[in-house]
PDB file of C-alpha atoms in Angstrom:
ATOM      1  CA  MET A   1      17.015  38.107 -85.384  1.00 46.00           C
ATOM      2  CA  SER A   2      16.203  41.256 -87.314  1.00 43.00           C
ATOM      3  CA  MET A   3      18.848  43.909 -87.692  1.00 44.00           C
ATOM      4  CA  ARG A   4      18.713  47.501 -88.860  1.00 44.00           C
ATOM      5  CA  SER A   5      21.418  48.479 -91.305  1.00 43.00           C
ATOM      6  CA  PRO A   6      22.987  51.586 -89.775  1.00 41.00           C
ATOM      7  CA  ARG A   7      23.113  54.453 -92.254  1.00 40.00           C
ATOM      8  CA  GLN A   8      25.785  57.058 -92.580  1.00 41.00           C
ATOM      9  CA  ASP A   9      25.911  59.772 -89.945  1.00 42.00           C
ATOM     10  CA  SER A  10      23.295  62.411 -90.626  1.00 38.00           C
ATOM     11  CA  GLY A  11      22.996  63.825 -87.117  1.00 40.00           C
ATOM     12  CA  ASP A  12      24.383  67.120 -85.951  1.00 40.00           C
ATOM     13  CA  ILE A  13      26.930  66.490 -83.219  1.00 37.00           C
ATOM     14  CA  SER A  14      28.006  70.096 -82.791  1.00 37.00           C
ATOM     15  CA  TRP A  15      27.337  72.265 -79.758  1.00 37.00           C
ATOM     16  CA  THR A  16      27.176  76.034 -79.787  1.00 37.00           C
ATOM     17  CA  ALA A  17      28.741  76.828 -76.447  1.00 36.00           C
ATOM     18  CA  ASP A  18      30.843  75.256 -73.733  1.00 39.00           C
ATOM     19  CA  THR A  19      28.072  75.790 -71.204  1.00 37.00           C
ATOM     20  CA  GLU A  20      25.652  73.775 -73.292  1.00 39.00           C
ATOM     21  CA  LEU A  21      28.213  70.983 -73.585  1.00 38.00           C
ATOM     22  CA  GLU A  22      28.772  70.926 -69.839  1.00 38.00           C
ATOM     23  CA  ASN A  23      25.029  70.622 -69.234  1.00 39.00           C
ATOM     24  CA  MET A  24      24.899  67.478 -71.368  1.00 37.00           C
ATOM     25  CA  LEU A  25      28.039  65.767 -70.157  1.00 39.00           C
ATOM     26  CA  PHE A  26      28.064  63.655 -67.060  1.00 37.00           C
ATOM     27  CA  CYS A  27      30.234  61.470 -64.917  1.00 37.00           C
ATOM     28  CA  HIS A  28      29.960  58.977 -62.117  1.00 38.00           C
ATOM     29  CA  PRO A  29      29.053  60.239 -58.636  1.00 40.00           C
ATOM     30  CA  GLN A  30      32.538  61.164 -57.508  1.00 40.00           C
ATOM     31  CA  PRO A  31      34.204  64.062 -55.667  1.00 39.00           C
ATOM     32  CA  GLU A  32      34.194  67.497 -57.313  1.00 39.00           C
ATOM     33  CA  SER A  33      37.742  67.068 -58.603  1.00 40.00           C
ATOM     34  CA  TYR A  34      36.593  64.002 -60.532  1.00 36.00           C
ATOM     35  CA  HIS A  35      33.693  65.930 -62.084  1.00 40.00           C
ATOM     36  CA  GLN A  36      36.057  68.627 -63.315  1.00 42.00           C
ATOM     37  CA  HIS A  37      38.486  66.065 -64.738  1.00 44.00           C
ATOM     38  CA  SER A  38      35.695  64.119 -66.483  1.00 43.00           C
ATOM     39  CA  THR A  39      34.196  67.208 -68.116  1.00 45.00           C
ATOM     40  CA  ASN A  40      37.596  68.349 -69.385  1.00 47.00           C
ATOM     41  CA  TYR A  41      38.432  64.842 -70.590  1.00 42.00           C
ATOM     42  CA  ILE A  42      35.269  64.491 -72.677  1.00 44.00           C
ATOM     43  CA  ARG A  43      35.484  68.034 -74.056  1.00 49.00           C
ATOM     44  CA  GLU A  44      39.087  67.463 -75.145  1.00 48.00           C
ATOM     45  CA  ALA A  45      38.224  64.089 -76.671  1.00 44.00           C
ATOM     46  CA  LEU A  46      35.264  65.410 -78.630  1.00 49.00           C
ATOM     47  CA  ALA A  47      36.531  68.861 -79.611  1.00 51.00           C
ATOM     48  CA  PRO A  48      38.840  67.860 -82.512  1.00 46.00           C
ATOM     49  CA  PHE A  49      36.213  65.542 -83.914  1.00 47.00           C
ATOM     50  CA  LEU A  50      33.486  68.154 -83.703  1.00 48.00           C
ATOM     51  CA  LYS A  51      35.726  70.723 -85.352  1.00 48.00           C
ATOM     52  CA  ASN A  52      36.302  68.417 -88.325  1.00 48.00           C
ATOM     53  CA  GLU A  53      32.570  67.907 -88.685  1.00 44.00           C
ATOM     54  CA  GLU A  54      31.442  71.534 -88.641  1.00 43.00           C
ATOM     55  CA  ALA A  55      31.729  72.259 -92.363  1.00 40.00           C
ATOM     56  CA  ARG A  56      29.919  69.106 -93.414  1.00 42.00           C
ATOM     57  CA  LEU A  57      27.217  69.562 -90.806  1.00 42.00           C
ATOM     58  CA  ARG A  58      26.529  73.092 -91.986  1.00 42.00           C
ATOM     59  CA  ALA A  59      26.041  71.734 -95.502  1.00 42.00           C
ATOM     60  CA  ALA A  60      23.611  69.143 -94.143  1.00 42.00           C
ATOM     61  CA  SER A  61      21.808  71.557 -91.831  1.00 44.00           C
ATOM     62  CA  GLY A  62      18.502  70.744 -93.487  1.00 46.00           C
ATOM     63  CA  VAL A  63      18.596  67.196 -92.097  1.00 48.00           C
ATOM     64  CA  GLN A  64      16.521  66.742 -88.955  1.00 55.00           C
ATOM     65  CA  ARG A  65      18.708  66.121 -85.942  1.00 60.00           C
ATOM     66  CA  SER A  66      18.127  63.494 -83.323  1.00 66.00           C
ATOM     67  CA  PRO A  67      18.499  64.633 -79.731  1.00 74.00           C
ATOM     68  CA  PHE A  68      20.582  61.609 -78.790  1.00 83.00           C
ATOM     69  CA  GLN A  69      24.312  60.947 -79.032  1.00 88.00           C
ATOM     70  CA  TYR A  70      26.115  57.873 -77.735  1.00 92.00           C
ATOM     71  CA  VAL A  71      29.826  57.801 -76.912  1.00 94.00           C
ATOM     72  CA  LEU A  72      31.774  54.559 -76.468  1.00 96.00           C
ATOM     73  CA  CYS A  73      34.731  55.030 -74.138  1.00 96.00           C
ATOM     74  CA  ALA A  74      37.249  53.257 -76.373  1.00 96.00           C
ATOM     75  CA  ALA A  75      39.919  54.811 -78.572  1.00 95.00           C
ATOM     76  CA  THR A  76      39.637  54.872 -82.361  1.00 96.00           C
ATOM     77  CA  SER A  77      42.393  53.467 -84.547  1.00 96.00           C
ATOM     78  CA  PRO A  78      44.672  55.975 -86.329  1.00 95.00           C
ATOM     79  CA  ALA A  79      45.129  53.516 -89.243  1.00 94.00           C
ATOM     80  CA  VAL A  80      41.754  54.334 -90.815  1.00 94.00           C
ATOM     81  CA  LYS A  81      41.580  56.477 -93.926  1.00 94.00           C
ATOM     82  CA  GLN A  82      39.714  59.782 -93.894  1.00 91.00           C
ATOM     83  CA  GLN A  83      36.638  58.655 -95.830  1.00 90.00           C
ATOM     84  CA  GLU A  84      36.220  55.342 -94.013  1.00 92.00           C
ATOM     85  CA  GLU A  85      34.252  54.543 -90.888  1.00 92.00           C
ATOM     86  CA  THR A  86      36.074  54.645 -87.560  1.00 94.00           C
ATOM     87  CA  LEU A  87      37.293  51.383 -86.048  1.00 95.00           C
ATOM     88  CA  SER A  88      37.840  50.763 -82.344  1.00 96.00           C
ATOM     89  CA  TYR A  89      39.498  47.821 -80.601  1.00 96.00           C
ATOM     90  CA  LEU A  90      38.057  46.135 -77.508  1.00 96.00           C
ATOM     91  CA  ASN A  91      39.438  43.537 -75.120  1.00 97.00           C
ATOM     92  CA  GLN A  92      37.364  40.419 -74.552  1.00 96.00           C
ATOM     93  CA  GLY A  93      35.468  40.555 -71.250  1.00 95.00           C
ATOM     94  CA  GLN A  94      36.609  44.089 -70.364  1.00 97.00           C
ATOM     95  CA  SER A  95      33.966  46.621 -69.312  1.00 97.00           C
ATOM     96  CA  TYR A  96      33.484  49.588 -71.641  1.00 97.00           C
ATOM     97  CA  GLU A  97      31.220  52.509 -70.878  1.00 97.00           C
ATOM     98  CA  ILE A  98      28.675  53.862 -73.370  1.00 96.00           C
ATOM     99  CA  ARG A  99      27.650  57.366 -72.334  1.00 94.00           C
ATOM    100  CA  MET A 100      24.183  58.447 -73.412  1.00 89.00           C
ATOM    101  CA  LEU A 101      23.852  62.161 -74.120  1.00 83.00           C
ATOM    102  CA  ASN A 102      20.659  64.087 -74.822  1.00 77.00           C
ATOM    103  CA  ARG A 103      21.710  67.147 -76.816  1.00 68.00           C
ATOM    104  CA  LYS A 104      18.309  68.825 -76.820  1.00 60.00           C
ATOM    105  CA  LEU A 105      16.848  68.439 -73.351  1.00 57.00           C
ATOM    106  CA  VAL A 106      14.065  70.970 -73.840  1.00 46.00           C
ATOM    107  CA  GLU A 107      12.840  69.483 -77.109  1.00 53.00           C
ATOM    108  CA  TYR A 108      12.662  65.998 -75.640  1.00 54.00           C
ATOM    109  CA  SER A 109      11.026  66.957 -72.351  1.00 51.00           C
ATOM    110  CA  ASP A 110       7.490  66.389 -73.664  1.00 48.00           C
ATOM    111  CA  ILE A 111       7.738  62.606 -74.119  1.00 53.00           C
ATOM    112  CA  SER A 112       4.771  60.633 -72.849  1.00 50.00           C
ATOM    113  CA  SER A 113       6.895  58.598 -70.438  1.00 59.00           C
ATOM    114  CA  LYS A 114       9.685  59.569 -68.088  1.00 80.00           C
ATOM    115  CA  TYR A 115      11.889  56.732 -69.319  1.00 89.00           C
ATOM    116  CA  VAL A 116      13.060  55.544 -72.707  1.00 91.00           C
ATOM    117  CA  LYS A 117      14.284  52.037 -73.468  1.00 93.00           C
ATOM    118  CA  SER A 118      17.606  51.368 -75.166  1.00 95.00           C
ATOM    119  CA  ILE A 119      18.581  48.037 -76.686  1.00 95.00           C
ATOM    120  CA  VAL A 120      22.303  47.407 -77.200  1.00 97.00           C
ATOM    121  CA  ARG A 121      23.417  44.671 -79.588  1.00 93.00           C
ATOM    122  CA  ILE A 122      26.669  43.306 -80.927  1.00 91.00           C
ATOM    123  CA  VAL A 123      26.107  42.290 -84.550  1.00 86.00           C
ATOM    124  CA  PHE A 124      28.167  41.529 -87.638  1.00 80.00           C
ATOM    125  CA  HIS A 125      29.520  44.306 -89.820  1.00 65.00           C
ATOM    126  CA  ASP A 126      30.093  42.194 -92.941  1.00 64.00           C
ATOM    127  CA  ARG A 127      26.952  41.656 -94.987  1.00 63.00           C
ATOM    128  CA  ARG A 128      27.905  38.047 -95.735  1.00 63.00           C
ATOM    129  CA  LEU A 129      27.854  37.232 -92.035  1.00 59.00           C
ATOM    130  CA  GLN A 130      24.676  39.235 -91.477  1.00 55.00           C
ATOM    131  CA  TYR A 131      22.823  36.774 -93.693  1.00 55.00           C
ATOM    132  CA  MET A 132      24.231  33.909 -91.613  1.00 63.00           C
ATOM    133  CA  GLU A 133      23.851  35.612 -88.247  1.00 65.00           C
ATOM    134  CA  HIS A 134      21.443  33.103 -86.702  1.00 69.00           C
ATOM    135  CA  GLN A 135      23.606  30.121 -87.664  1.00 71.00           C
ATOM    136  CA  GLN A 136      26.784  31.871 -86.478  1.00 69.00           C
ATOM    137  CA  LEU A 137      25.298  32.746 -83.086  1.00 73.00           C
ATOM    138  CA  GLU A 138      23.837  29.285 -82.613  1.00 74.00           C
ATOM    139  CA  GLY A 139      27.256  27.793 -83.373  1.00 74.00           C
ATOM    140  CA  TRP A 140      28.835  30.067 -80.781  1.00 73.00           C
ATOM    141  CA  ARG A 141      26.178  29.056 -78.232  1.00 77.00           C
ATOM    142  CA  TRP A 142      26.985  25.384 -78.889  1.00 84.00           C
ATOM    143  CA  ASP A 143      30.716  25.944 -78.415  1.00 81.00           C
ATOM    144  CA  ARG A 144      30.319  28.146 -75.322  1.00 87.00           C
ATOM    145  CA  PRO A 145      27.386  26.697 -73.332  1.00 87.00           C
ATOM    146  CA  GLY A 146      26.193  29.012 -70.579  1.00 85.00           C
ATOM    147  CA  ASP A 147      28.130  32.039 -71.860  1.00 91.00           C
ATOM    148  CA  ARG A 148      26.778  35.270 -73.329  1.00 94.00           C
ATOM    149  CA  ILE A 149      28.170  37.237 -76.255  1.00 93.00           C
ATOM    150  CA  LEU A 150      27.181  40.556 -74.656  1.00 94.00           C
ATOM    151  CA  ASP A 151      26.837  41.262 -70.930  1.00 96.00           C
ATOM    152  CA  ILE A 152      25.900  44.338 -68.939  1.00 96.00           C
ATOM    153  CA  ASP A 153      28.142  45.342 -66.039  1.00 96.00           C
ATOM    154  CA  VAL A 154      25.452  46.696 -63.734  1.00 96.00           C
ATOM    155  CA  PRO A 155      27.702  47.951 -60.867  1.00 96.00           C
ATOM    156  CA  LEU A 156      29.632  50.177 -63.288  1.00 96.00           C
ATOM    157  CA  SER A 157      26.515  51.522 -65.040  1.00 96.00           C
ATOM    158  CA  VAL A 158      24.953  54.823 -64.015  1.00 94.00           C
ATOM    159  CA  GLY A 159      21.338  56.034 -64.138  1.00 94.00           C
ATOM    160  CA  ILE A 160      19.765  52.936 -65.726  1.00 95.00           C
ATOM    161  CA  ILE A 161      16.911  50.823 -64.362  1.00 94.00           C
ATOM    162  CA  GLU A 162      15.502  47.385 -65.148  1.00 94.00           C
ATOM    163  CA  PRO A 163      18.635  46.043 -66.909  1.00 96.00           C
ATOM    164  CA  ARG A 164      17.791  42.833 -68.720  1.00 94.00           C
ATOM    165  CA  SER A 165      19.694  40.172 -70.642  1.00 92.00           C
ATOM    166  CA  ASP A 166      17.412  37.955 -72.726  1.00 84.00           C
ATOM    167  CA  PRO A 167      18.578  34.318 -72.397  1.00 86.00           C
ATOM    168  CA  LEU A 168      17.378  33.661 -75.950  1.00 85.00           C
ATOM    169  CA  HIS A 169      19.382  36.539 -77.437  1.00 89.00           C
ATOM    170  CA  LEU A 170      22.993  36.189 -76.309  1.00 91.00           C
ATOM    171  CA  ASN A 171      24.106  39.328 -78.160  1.00 91.00           C
ATOM    172  CA  THR A 172      21.480  41.726 -76.748  1.00 93.00           C
ATOM    173  CA  ILE A 173      20.926  43.703 -73.554  1.00 96.00           C
ATOM    174  CA  GLU A 174      18.280  46.312 -72.735  1.00 96.00           C
ATOM    175  CA  PHE A 175      17.465  48.823 -70.008  1.00 96.00           C
ATOM    176  CA  LEU A 176      15.442  51.951 -69.209  1.00 95.00           C
ATOM    177  CA  TRP A 177      16.899  55.409 -68.561  1.00 93.00           C
ATOM    178  CA  ASP A 178      15.707  58.964 -68.015  1.00 90.00           C
ATOM    179  CA  PRO A 179      16.850  61.184 -70.931  1.00 87.00           C
ATOM    180  CA  LEU A 180      16.735  64.230 -68.672  1.00 84.00           C
ATOM    181  CA  LYS A 181      19.367  62.773 -66.334  1.00 83.00           C
ATOM    182  CA  ASN A 182      22.902  61.444 -66.603  1.00 77.00           C
ATOM    183  CA  ALA A 183      23.120  57.844 -67.804  1.00 91.00           C
ATOM    184  CA  SER A 184      25.740  55.377 -68.976  1.00 95.00           C
ATOM    185  CA  VAL A 185      25.789  51.629 -69.496  1.00 96.00           C
ATOM    186  CA  SER A 186      28.871  49.468 -69.086  1.00 97.00           C
ATOM    187  CA  ILE A 187      29.079  46.527 -71.481  1.00 97.00           C
ATOM    188  CA  GLN A 188      31.304  43.479 -71.871  1.00 97.00           C
ATOM    189  CA  VAL A 189      31.835  41.653 -75.172  1.00 96.00           C
ATOM    190  CA  ASN A 190      32.770  38.040 -74.519  1.00 94.00           C
ATOM    191  CA  CYS A 191      33.378  36.805 -78.072  1.00 91.00           C
ATOM    192  CA  ILE A 192      36.448  37.656 -80.152  1.00 89.00           C
ATOM    193  CA  SER A 193      36.604  38.560 -83.821  1.00 88.00           C
ATOM    194  CA  THR A 194      38.537  35.458 -84.902  1.00 85.00           C
ATOM    195  CA  GLU A 195      35.872  33.093 -83.527  1.00 81.00           C
ATOM    196  CA  PHE A 196      33.804  33.758 -86.646  1.00 74.00           C
ATOM    197  CA  THR A 197      36.671  33.379 -89.129  1.00 71.00           C
ATOM    198  CA  PRO A 198      36.977  30.124 -91.129  1.00 65.00           C
ATOM    199  CA  ARG A 199      39.874  28.120 -89.681  1.00 62.00           C
ATOM    200  CA  LYS A 200      42.099  27.581 -92.714  1.00 51.00           C
ATOM    201  CA  HIS A 201      45.524  28.403 -91.339  1.00 48.00           C
ATOM    202  CA  GLY A 202      47.162  30.330 -88.519  1.00 47.00           C
ATOM    203  CA  GLY A 203      46.866  34.101 -88.146  1.00 51.00           C
ATOM    204  CA  GLU A 204      43.312  34.453 -89.436  1.00 57.00           C
ATOM    205  CA  LYS A 205      42.039  37.985 -89.790  1.00 75.00           C
ATOM    206  CA  GLY A 206      39.245  38.698 -87.324  1.00 81.00           C
ATOM    207  CA  VAL A 207      35.868  39.917 -88.534  1.00 83.00           C
ATOM    208  CA  PRO A 208      34.584  43.356 -87.486  1.00 88.00           C
ATOM    209  CA  PHE A 209      31.460  43.726 -85.363  1.00 91.00           C
ATOM    210  CA  ARG A 210      29.024  46.570 -84.857  1.00 92.00           C
ATOM    211  CA  ILE A 211      27.849  47.874 -81.497  1.00 95.00           C
ATOM    212  CA  GLN A 212      24.347  49.158 -82.169  1.00 94.00           C
ATOM    213  CA  VAL A 213      22.043  51.118 -79.851  1.00 95.00           C
ATOM    214  CA  ASP A 214      18.312  51.427 -80.611  1.00 93.00           C
ATOM    215  CA  THR A 215      16.184  53.695 -78.408  1.00 92.00           C
ATOM    216  CA  PHE A 216      12.395  53.630 -78.008  1.00 91.00           C
ATOM    217  CA  SER A 217       9.850  55.798 -76.194  1.00 87.00           C
ATOM    218  CA  SER A 218       6.590  54.458 -74.786  1.00 83.00           C
ATOM    219  CA  ASN A 219       3.110  54.703 -76.288  1.00 80.00           C
ATOM    220  CA  GLU A 220      -0.158  55.433 -74.484  1.00 76.00           C
ATOM    221  CA  HIS A 221      -0.159  51.856 -73.156  1.00 75.00           C
ATOM    222  CA  GLY A 222       3.258  52.216 -71.575  1.00 74.00           C
ATOM    223  CA  GLU A 223       4.917  49.939 -74.144  1.00 81.00           C
ATOM    224  CA  HIS A 224       8.341  51.045 -75.379  1.00 85.00           C
ATOM    225  CA  VAL A 225       7.734  50.497 -79.080  1.00 82.00           C
ATOM    226  CA  GLU A 226       8.053  54.005 -80.571  1.00 84.00           C
ATOM    227  CA  HIS A 227      11.452  54.068 -82.273  1.00 88.00           C
ATOM    228  CA  VAL A 228      13.255  57.399 -81.779  1.00 87.00           C
ATOM    229  CA  HIS A 229      16.920  56.765 -82.555  1.00 88.00           C
ATOM    230  CA  SER A 230      19.522  54.247 -83.772  1.00 92.00           C
ATOM    231  CA  SER A 231      23.281  54.522 -84.097  1.00 93.00           C
ATOM    232  CA  SER A 232      26.299  52.230 -84.181  1.00 94.00           C
ATOM    233  CA  CYS A 233      30.063  51.968 -84.480  1.00 95.00           C
ATOM    234  CA  GLN A 234      32.510  49.422 -85.855  1.00 94.00           C
ATOM    235  CA  VAL A 235      34.711  47.429 -83.476  1.00 94.00           C
ATOM    236  CA  LYS A 236      37.030  44.454 -83.386  1.00 94.00           C
ATOM    237  CA  VAL A 237      37.383  42.340 -80.262  1.00 94.00           C
ATOM    238  CA  PHE A 238      40.657  40.729 -79.196  1.00 94.00           C
ATOM    239  CA  LYS A 239      41.755  38.410 -76.427  1.00 94.00           C
ATOM    240  CA  PRO A 240      42.628  40.251 -73.168  1.00 94.00           C
ATOM    241  CA  LYS A 241      45.316  42.928 -73.753  1.00 94.00           C
ATOM    242  CA  GLY A 242      45.184  42.263 -77.504  1.00 94.00           C
ATOM    243  CA  ALA A 243      43.316  45.500 -78.230  1.00 95.00           C
ATOM    244  CA  ASP A 244      46.011  47.523 -76.477  1.00 96.00           C
ATOM    245  CA  ARG A 245      48.749  45.836 -78.504  1.00 95.00           C
ATOM    246  CA  LYS A 246      46.863  46.328 -81.774  1.00 95.00           C
ATOM    247  CA  LEU A 247      46.291  50.029 -81.056  1.00 96.00           C
ATOM    248  CA  LYS A 248      49.973  50.466 -80.227  1.00 95.00           C
ATOM    249  CA  THR A 249      50.947  48.704 -83.470  1.00 95.00           C
ATOM    250  CA  ASP A 250      48.655  50.985 -85.488  1.00 95.00           C
ATOM    251  CA  ARG A 251      50.161  54.079 -83.886  1.00 95.00           C
ATOM    252  CA  GLU A 252      53.689  52.903 -84.580  1.00 95.00           C
ATOM    253  CA  LYS A 253      52.701  52.147 -88.162  1.00 94.00           C
ATOM    254  CA  MET A 254      51.401  55.682 -88.638  1.00 94.00           C
ATOM    255  CA  GLU A 255      54.509  57.226 -87.089  1.00 94.00           C
ATOM    256  CA  LYS A 256      56.608  55.624 -89.817  1.00 93.00           C
ATOM    257  CA  LYS A 257      54.573  57.262 -92.579  1.00 92.00           C
ATOM    258  CA  THR A 258      55.485  60.597 -94.130  1.00 92.00           C
ATOM    259  CA  PRO A 259      53.484  63.671 -93.054  1.00 91.00           C
ATOM    260  CA  GLN A 260      51.830  63.683 -96.476  1.00 91.00           C
ATOM    261  CA  ASP A 261      50.705  60.065 -96.121  1.00 92.00           C
ATOM    262  CA  ARG A 262      49.469  60.630 -92.556  1.00 91.00           C
ATOM    263  CA  GLU A 263      47.091  63.307 -93.817  1.00 92.00           C
ATOM    264  CA  LYS A 264      45.165  60.558 -95.618  1.00 94.00           C
ATOM    265  CA  TYR A 265      44.249  58.989 -92.273  1.00 95.00           C
ATOM    266  CA  GLN A 266      41.915  60.017 -89.462  1.00 93.00           C
ATOM    267  CA  PRO A 267      43.382  61.189 -86.154  1.00 93.00           C
ATOM    268  CA  SER A 268      42.871  58.820 -83.258  1.00 93.00           C
ATOM    269  CA  HIS A 269      40.439  59.900 -80.518  1.00 94.00           C
ATOM    270  CA  GLU A 270      40.124  58.573 -76.989  1.00 94.00           C
ATOM    271  CA  THR A 271      36.376  58.036 -77.431  1.00 95.00           C
ATOM    272  CA  THR A 272      34.205  56.713 -80.257  1.00 95.00           C
ATOM    273  CA  LEU A 273      31.067  58.463 -81.459  1.00 93.00           C
ATOM    274  CA  LEU A 274      28.299  56.117 -82.525  1.00 93.00           C
ATOM    275  CA  ARG A 275      26.959  57.163 -85.935  1.00 91.00           C
ATOM    276  CA  GLU A 276      23.355  57.375 -86.940  1.00 85.00           C
TER     277      GLU A 276
END
């Protein structure tokens, strides 16, 4: 299975006004009070992160921006140093929402097709395991017959059509969505990070994964093969409730550090931005 190596974030994730942000954000079809709560929740979750990015983004203003931004509804760890990539913890089998935002609705309104196709994959972060990906996944298939590494929770997804799970690719799901409307996909990761760690002794350190989203528009033949965007984030997957315990441990660890030492680490956010 081929895999794109996600590059460092080069997209502009800043918005110029609250009204523009509200136009791009979305929530499930719920009463008005829920809409207000959801908008405030996302704005509060993203605001500190966006503020930290402003200076760097201004310096990189010459880089062409993609209209898309994906947000995984899982908290980032506070035990990650400033210059490192964010790390989020997931519980095995739990549904997590990925919200798909189109930052530049007008610019992307001239696509040849109403829908774009997004492919979501769970892949290895470590390069050593990337080279062995096929063997690792086949071994998992042998140990867990009938199970999938990545599933789509259709009832909890919003605004997607034709969801599909390829039986030959256990770590991949795909679907269509309208970039001019609200959309989110709910995913479940059924493997855990320690399943791909050599069993030498107890307490093995789990390997990190990447959640990667690749989006394609259609050509004149209606085939979704025109690549328009890719982004990803780093995650670790634990047995049920394990992610909550690990996040709590990280927070307690940071609380014990001096204020000077804490400045070396990233603040934790309730959501995770996928990086281009």
